Amino acid sequence: MKKKGFKTRSIHEGELKDSVYKGAISPIYLGTVYDYLGDEQMKYPRYFNTPNQLSLSKKIASLENCENGLLFSSGIAAIFSTMFSFIKSGDHVVFQSSLYGGTINMIFNEFKKFKIDYTLVESLDPIEYQKAIKQNTKMIYVETPSNPLLEIIDLKQIADIAKKNKLISMVDNTFASPVNQTPSDLGIDLIVHSATKYLGGHSDILAGVVVSNEKRIKKIIDSSINYGGNISELSTWLLERSIKTLQIRVKTQNKNAHKIAKFLEKSSYVKNVNYPGLKSHPSHELAKKQMKGFGGMLSFVLKDEQHVNLFPKFLKIIKPVGSLGGIESTITCPAETSHAKVSREKRIKYGISDGLLRFSVGIEDYQDLEDDLNQAFRKIWK
Ligand SMILES: *Cc1c(COP(=O)(O)O)cnc(C)c1O
């Protein structure tokens, strides 16, 4: 059967039929207890097998061109339940150094306790990842575009290096969303998302997801049942509803962000702009090759870095909040929020300067966003 289009699958793939009332949408089953007779395994939310979880996993997996998926209570739960299904004490993991702050935090604070060894690669050059591989390496983990610097790493080359060395490759695809990037098509084994961001899209749920092939998903279930980072049925249902509009939201965000990036690049109030869609971005050509759109995220450094906390106070539409990926435009200072727990010395080393602002561009009318930025710039530098 011919594979349906992305938007059709966003709406219809995996949907549950309401056989009682024939409603047009998936009914929500809030049950935590189910009949155990006759089924191979009793349904129970922590077993990842309730009707709403199963149906939504299928939908997201389909959008990522993968066989199956698993939902979690948060992005971090998805990332580390997945990782700890494949690595154990004594193993070594190769990480990109510019990762989401919460991910970095977990590595710095928890890995030693479990005697898991790791190398943080500061370069984006795949050769450096090859060089970091040791005898006991099990996995290569990357994030692209990265948070908050929007760095791009070559997923095809990372997947090839992992295959050649019999390692598992894993990518955090949160910033791109499956609208802009499908890493499984490039050979990546495990794809994770903070569904709190673009997949959820309305700044009202916390959720995470991993997608892969059936065999790996089965392995992740077996371990994750013990970790217990499961999603609630209510969040599952809200996430299903959100994904129906994923493509139209993200395409609008792509368009707005590209225009904002060009506007900021020309602004005399701004030192520099990080956006993969700009020709000035060091990996613009690679982004063009591996992404279908450049995304709704960008970051920029204010000309006078000391105004980093004052500037957001003058914005009237763009909200200073510590998350991203919603339909509303939000701005945040990574040094104060996502990377607050990372020491200043490490932050600066990784390029996250005090004056950096991360901008999650929403679906508002473009001109209103530009006007909002302009009036705030003028208030500071009057
Ligand atoms: C937010 C985020 C996470 C963590 O997700 P939570 O849902 O907050 O647990 C992981 N990776 C990236 C890129 C993120 O932006």
Coordinates of C-alpha atoms and ligand atoms in Angstrom, one line a residue:
M1 CA 0.0 0.0 0.0
K2 CA 1.3 3.4 -0.9
K3 CA 2.5 5.4 2.1
K4 CA 0.2 8.3 2.9
G5 CA 1.5 11.9 3.1
F6 CA 3.0 13.4 6.3
K7 CA -0.1 15.5 7.2
T8 CA -2.5 12.6 6.5
R9 CA -0.4 10.3 8.8
S10 CA -0.2 13.1 11.4
I11 CA -3.9 13.0 11.6
H12 CA -4.9 9.4 10.9
E13 CA -2.0 7.0 11.6
G14 CA -2.7 4.8 14.5
E15 CA -5.9 6.5 15.5
L16 CA -8.3 4.6 17.8
K17 CA -11.8 4.0 16.5
D18 CA -14.6 5.1 18.8
S19 CA -16.8 2.0 18.3
V20 CA -19.3 3.0 21.0
Y21 CA -20.3 6.5 19.9
K22 CA -18.5 6.8 16.5
G23 CA -16.8 10.0 17.5
A24 CA -14.3 11.4 14.9
I25 CA -11.3 11.3 17.2
S26 CA -9.5 8.7 19.4
P27 CA -11.3 8.2 22.6
I28 CA -9.2 8.6 25.8
Y29 CA -8.9 5.6 28.1
L30 CA -7.7 6.8 31.5
G31 CA -7.8 3.2 32.9
T32 CA -4.8 2.1 34.9
V33 CA -6.2 -1.4 35.6
Y34 CA -7.3 -3.9 32.9
D35 CA -8.5 -7.5 32.7
Y36 CA -5.6 -9.9 32.7
L37 CA -7.4 -13.0 31.3
G38 CA -6.7 -13.9 27.7
D39 CA -4.0 -11.3 27.0
E40 CA -0.4 -12.3 26.7
Q41 CA 0.5 -9.4 29.0
M42 CA -2.0 -7.4 31.1
K43 CA -2.4 -3.8 30.1
Y44 CA -0.9 -1.4 32.6
P45 CA 0.4 2.1 31.9
R46 CA 4.0 1.3 33.1
Y47 CA 4.2 -1.5 30.6
F48 CA 3.8 1.0 27.7
N49 CA 0.8 -1.0 26.4
T50 CA -2.3 1.0 27.0
P51 CA -4.5 1.8 24.0
N52 CA -3.7 5.5 23.8
Q53 CA 0.1 4.9 24.3
L54 CA 0.2 2.3 21.6
S55 CA -1.8 4.3 19.1
L56 CA 0.3 7.5 19.6
S57 CA 3.6 5.6 19.4
K58 CA 2.6 4.3 16.0
K59 CA 1.7 7.7 14.8
I60 CA 5.1 9.3 15.9
A61 CA 7.1 6.4 14.6
S62 CA 5.4 6.7 11.2
L63 CA 6.3 10.4 11.0
E64 CA 10.0 9.5 11.8
N65 CA 9.9 6.7 9.2
C66 CA 10.5 4.1 12.0
E67 CA 8.9 0.9 12.9
N68 CA 7.8 1.7 16.5
G69 CA 8.2 4.1 19.4
L70 CA 7.8 4.5 23.1
L71 CA 6.4 7.4 25.1
F72 CA 7.8 8.8 28.3
S73 CA 6.9 11.3 31.0
S74 CA 9.6 13.7 29.8
G75 CA 12.3 14.2 27.2
I76 CA 15.0 13.4 29.8
A77 CA 13.1 10.2 30.8
A78 CA 13.1 9.1 27.1
I79 CA 16.8 9.9 26.7
F80 CA 18.1 8.1 29.7
S81 CA 15.7 5.2 29.8
T82 CA 16.7 4.6 26.2
M83 CA 20.5 5.0 26.9
F84 CA 20.5 2.8 30.0
S85 CA 18.7 0.1 28.0
F86 CA 21.9 -0.3 25.9
I87 CA 24.8 0.7 28.2
K88 CA 26.1 -0.6 31.5
S89 CA 28.8 0.2 34.0
G90 CA 32.3 -0.2 32.4
D91 CA 31.0 1.0 29.0
H92 CA 32.0 4.2 27.3
V93 CA 29.8 6.7 25.4
V94 CA 31.0 9.3 22.9
F95 CA 28.9 12.5 23.3
Q96 CA 28.8 15.8 21.4
S97 CA 29.8 18.5 23.9
S98 CA 27.1 21.0 22.9
L99 CA 24.1 19.2 24.2
Y100 CA 20.9 20.4 25.9
G101 CA 21.8 21.5 29.5
G102 CA 19.7 18.9 31.2
T103 CA 21.4 16.1 29.2
I104 CA 24.8 17.5 30.1
N105 CA 23.8 17.8 33.7
M106 CA 22.8 14.1 33.9
I107 CA 26.1 13.1 32.3
F108 CA 28.2 15.2 34.7
N109 CA 26.3 14.4 37.8
E110 CA 25.2 10.8 37.5
F111 CA 27.4 8.8 35.1
K112 CA 30.3 8.5 37.6
K113 CA 28.0 6.9 40.1
F114 CA 27.2 4.1 37.7
K115 CA 30.9 3.9 36.5
I116 CA 29.9 4.8 32.9
D117 CA 32.8 6.4 31.1
Y118 CA 32.4 9.1 28.4
T119 CA 34.2 11.5 26.1
L120 CA 32.7 14.9 25.2
V121 CA 33.8 15.8 21.7
E122 CA 34.0 19.5 21.3
S123 CA 34.3 19.4 17.5
L124 CA 31.5 18.8 15.0
D125 CA 34.0 17.0 12.7
P126 CA 32.9 13.3 12.4
I127 CA 36.6 12.3 12.4
E128 CA 36.9 13.5 16.0
Y129 CA 34.1 11.1 16.9
Q130 CA 35.9 8.3 15.2
K131 CA 39.0 9.2 17.2
A132 CA 37.2 9.2 20.5
I133 CA 36.1 5.6 20.1
K134 CA 37.7 3.2 22.7
Q135 CA 37.7 -0.5 23.1
N136 CA 34.6 -0.3 25.5
T137 CA 32.6 2.3 23.5
K138 CA 29.0 1.3 23.0
M139 CA 27.3 4.4 21.7
I140 CA 27.6 7.7 19.9
Y141 CA 25.2 10.4 21.0
V142 CA 24.6 13.7 19.2
E143 CA 22.1 16.6 19.0
T144 CA 21.4 18.5 15.8
P145 CA 20.6 21.4 15.5
S146 CA 22.1 21.8 19.0
N147 CA 20.7 23.7 21.9
P148 CA 21.3 26.7 22.1
L149 CA 24.0 27.3 19.5
L150 CA 22.2 25.7 16.5
E151 CA 25.3 23.7 15.5
I152 CA 24.8 21.1 12.8
I153 CA 26.5 17.7 12.8
D154 CA 26.6 15.4 9.8
L155 CA 24.1 12.6 10.8
K156 CA 25.0 10.3 7.8
Q157 CA 28.7 10.3 8.7
I158 CA 28.0 9.7 12.4
A159 CA 25.7 6.8 11.5
D160 CA 28.3 5.4 9.2
I161 CA 31.0 5.6 11.8
A162 CA 28.7 3.9 14.3
K163 CA 28.0 1.1 11.9
K164 CA 31.6 0.6 11.0
N165 CA 32.5 0.2 14.6
K166 CA 29.4 -1.8 15.6
L167 CA 28.1 1.0 17.9
I168 CA 24.6 2.3 18.5
S169 CA 24.0 5.8 17.2
M170 CA 21.5 8.0 18.9
V171 CA 20.3 11.6 18.2
D172 CA 18.2 14.1 20.0
N173 CA 15.9 15.4 17.2
T174 CA 13.9 17.8 19.4
F175 CA 14.9 21.0 17.6
A176 CA 14.2 19.8 14.1
S177 CA 11.1 17.8 14.7
P178 CA 10.3 15.1 12.0
V179 CA 8.9 17.9 9.8
N180 CA 12.5 19.2 9.2
Q181 CA 14.6 16.1 9.7
T182 CA 14.2 12.3 9.8
P183 CA 17.5 10.8 11.1
S184 CA 16.4 7.2 10.5
D185 CA 16.6 7.9 6.7
L186 CA 20.3 8.7 7.3
G187 CA 21.0 5.5 9.2
I188 CA 20.7 6.7 12.9
D189 CA 19.5 3.9 15.2
L190 CA 17.7 5.7 18.0
I191 CA 15.9 9.0 17.7
V192 CA 14.6 10.8 20.8
H193 CA 12.5 13.9 21.4
S194 CA 11.5 16.1 24.2
A195 CA 7.8 16.1 23.1
T196 CA 7.4 18.9 25.6
K197 CA 8.7 21.1 22.7
Y198 CA 7.5 20.9 19.0
L199 CA 5.6 17.7 19.2
G200 CA 3.5 19.0 22.0
G201 CA 3.7 22.5 20.6
H202 CA 1.4 24.4 23.0
S203 CA 3.5 24.7 26.1
D204 CA 1.1 22.6 28.1
I205 CA 2.5 19.1 28.4
L206 CA 5.7 17.4 29.5
A207 CA 6.5 14.3 27.5
G208 CA 9.2 12.4 25.6
V209 CA 9.5 9.8 22.9
V210 CA 12.0 7.4 21.3
V211 CA 11.5 5.8 17.9
S212 CA 13.5 3.0 16.3
N213 CA 13.0 -0.5 14.9
E214 CA 10.9 -3.2 16.7
K215 CA 13.8 -5.1 18.0
R216 CA 15.4 -2.1 19.8
I217 CA 12.0 -0.8 21.0
K218 CA 11.4 -4.2 22.6
K219 CA 14.8 -4.0 24.4
I220 CA 14.0 -0.4 25.6
I221 CA 10.6 -1.6 27.0
D222 CA 12.2 -4.4 28.9
S223 CA 14.5 -2.0 30.8
S224 CA 12.2 1.0 31.0
I225 CA 9.5 -1.0 32.7
N226 CA 12.0 -1.0 35.6
Y227 CA 12.8 2.7 35.4
G228 CA 9.2 3.8 35.5
G229 CA 9.4 7.1 33.5
N230 CA 6.0 6.6 32.0
I231 CA 3.7 9.1 30.5
S232 CA 0.1 9.8 31.8
E233 CA -2.8 8.9 29.5
L234 CA -4.0 12.5 29.6
S235 CA -0.7 13.8 28.3
T236 CA -0.7 11.1 25.7
W237 CA -4.1 12.2 24.4
L238 CA -3.2 15.9 24.4
L239 CA 0.0 15.0 22.5
E240 CA -2.0 13.1 19.9
R241 CA -4.2 16.1 19.4
S242 CA -1.1 18.4 19.0
I243 CA 0.6 16.2 16.4
K244 CA -2.3 16.6 14.0
T245 CA -1.2 20.2 13.4
L246 CA 2.6 19.6 13.7
Q247 CA 3.4 20.2 10.1
I248 CA 1.4 23.4 9.6
R249 CA 2.8 24.8 12.9
V250 CA 6.4 23.9 12.2
K251 CA 6.3 25.2 8.6
T252 CA 5.0 28.5 9.8
Q253 CA 7.7 28.6 12.5
N254 CA 10.4 27.8 9.9
K255 CA 9.3 30.7 7.8
N256 CA 9.0 33.2 10.6
A257 CA 12.4 32.2 12.1
H258 CA 14.2 32.5 8.8
K259 CA 12.9 36.1 8.4
I260 CA 13.7 37.0 12.0
A261 CA 17.2 35.6 11.6
K262 CA 17.8 37.8 8.5
F263 CA 16.4 40.8 10.3
L264 CA 18.6 40.3 13.4
E265 CA 21.7 39.7 11.3
K266 CA 21.2 43.2 9.8
S267 CA 20.5 44.8 13.2
S268 CA 23.1 47.1 14.7
Y269 CA 21.9 46.0 18.2
V270 CA 23.1 42.4 17.6
K271 CA 26.6 41.0 17.6
N272 CA 25.9 37.7 15.8
V273 CA 23.0 35.3 14.9
N274 CA 23.0 31.5 14.9
Y275 CA 20.5 30.1 12.4
P276 CA 21.2 27.2 10.1
G277 CA 19.2 28.9 7.3
L278 CA 21.6 31.8 7.1
K279 CA 24.4 31.7 4.6
S280 CA 26.7 33.0 7.3
H281 CA 26.1 29.8 9.4
P282 CA 29.2 27.6 9.3
S283 CA 27.2 24.5 8.4
H284 CA 24.6 26.1 6.1
E285 CA 25.4 23.7 3.2
L286 CA 25.2 20.6 5.5
A287 CA 21.9 21.8 6.9
K288 CA 20.5 22.3 3.4
K289 CA 21.5 18.7 2.6
Q290 CA 20.2 16.9 5.7
M291 CA 17.2 19.0 6.7
K292 CA 14.0 19.7 4.9
G293 CA 13.5 23.0 6.7
F294 CA 15.8 25.0 9.0
G295 CA 13.5 25.1 12.0
G296 CA 12.0 27.7 14.3
M297 CA 14.9 28.1 16.7
L298 CA 17.7 30.6 16.6
S299 CA 20.0 32.3 19.0
F300 CA 21.8 35.7 19.0
V301 CA 24.2 37.7 21.1
L302 CA 23.3 41.2 22.1
K303 CA 25.8 44.0 21.2
D304 CA 25.9 44.9 24.9
E305 CA 25.9 41.6 26.7
Q306 CA 25.1 43.2 30.0
H307 CA 21.5 43.9 28.8
V308 CA 20.7 40.2 28.5
N309 CA 18.2 40.4 31.3
L310 CA 16.8 43.8 30.7
F311 CA 16.0 43.3 27.0
P312 CA 13.4 40.5 27.5
K313 CA 11.6 42.8 30.0
F314 CA 10.8 45.3 27.3
L315 CA 9.3 42.7 24.9
K316 CA 5.5 42.8 24.8
I317 CA 4.6 39.8 22.6
I318 CA 7.6 37.6 22.9
K319 CA 7.6 36.0 26.3
P320 CA 10.6 35.4 28.5
V321 CA 10.0 31.8 29.4
G322 CA 12.4 28.8 29.9
S323 CA 11.1 26.4 27.3
L324 CA 10.6 26.3 23.5
G325 CA 8.7 24.9 20.5
G326 CA 5.3 26.3 21.4
I327 CA 3.0 28.3 19.0
E328 CA 3.9 31.4 21.0
S329 CA 7.2 33.1 20.6
T330 CA 9.5 32.8 23.6
I331 CA 12.9 34.0 24.5
T332 CA 15.4 32.8 27.1
C333 CA 18.9 33.4 28.3
P334 CA 20.6 29.9 28.4
A335 CA 23.1 31.1 31.0
E336 CA 20.2 31.7 33.4
T337 CA 17.9 28.8 32.4
S338 CA 18.8 25.7 30.5
H339 CA 22.5 25.9 31.4
A340 CA 22.2 27.5 34.8
K341 CA 23.5 24.4 36.5
V342 CA 26.5 24.2 34.3
S343 CA 29.5 26.1 35.7
R344 CA 30.3 29.5 34.0
E345 CA 33.7 28.3 33.0
K346 CA 32.3 25.2 31.2
R347 CA 29.5 27.3 29.6
I348 CA 31.9 29.9 28.2
K349 CA 34.1 27.1 26.9
Y350 CA 31.2 25.6 25.0
G351 CA 30.4 29.0 23.5
I352 CA 27.4 29.9 25.6
S353 CA 28.3 33.5 26.4
D354 CA 26.5 35.6 29.1
G355 CA 24.8 37.7 26.4
L356 CA 23.4 34.9 24.3
L357 CA 19.6 34.8 23.9
R358 CA 17.7 31.8 22.5
F359 CA 14.6 32.6 20.5
S360 CA 11.9 30.1 19.9
V361 CA 9.9 31.7 17.1
G362 CA 6.1 31.1 17.2
I363 CA 3.4 31.3 14.6
E364 CA 2.3 34.9 15.2
D365 CA 2.2 37.3 12.3
Y366 CA 5.8 38.0 11.3
Q367 CA 5.6 41.8 11.3
D368 CA 4.3 41.9 14.9
L369 CA 7.4 40.0 16.0
E370 CA 9.8 42.3 14.2
D371 CA 8.0 45.3 15.6
D372 CA 8.2 43.9 19.1
L373 CA 12.0 43.3 18.8
N374 CA 12.5 46.8 17.4
Q375 CA 10.6 48.6 20.1
A376 CA 12.6 46.7 22.8
F377 CA 15.9 47.5 21.1
R378 CA 15.0 51.1 21.0
K379 CA 14.1 51.2 24.6
I380 CA 17.4 49.9 25.7
W381 CA 19.6 51.9 23.4
K382 CA 17.7 55.2 23.5
Ligands
LIG1 C1 13.9 20.2 26.6 C2 14.9 19.4 25.9 C3 15.2 18.1 26.5 C4 14.6 17.6 27.8 O1 13.2 17.4 27.7 P1 12.2 17.5 28.9 O2 10.9 17.2 28.2 O3 12.3 18.9 29.5 O4 12.6 16.4 29.9 C5 16.1 17.3 25.8 N1 16.7 17.8 24.6 C6 16.4 19.0 24.1 C7 17.1 19.4 22.8 C8 15.5 19.8 24.7 O5 15.2 21.0 24.2

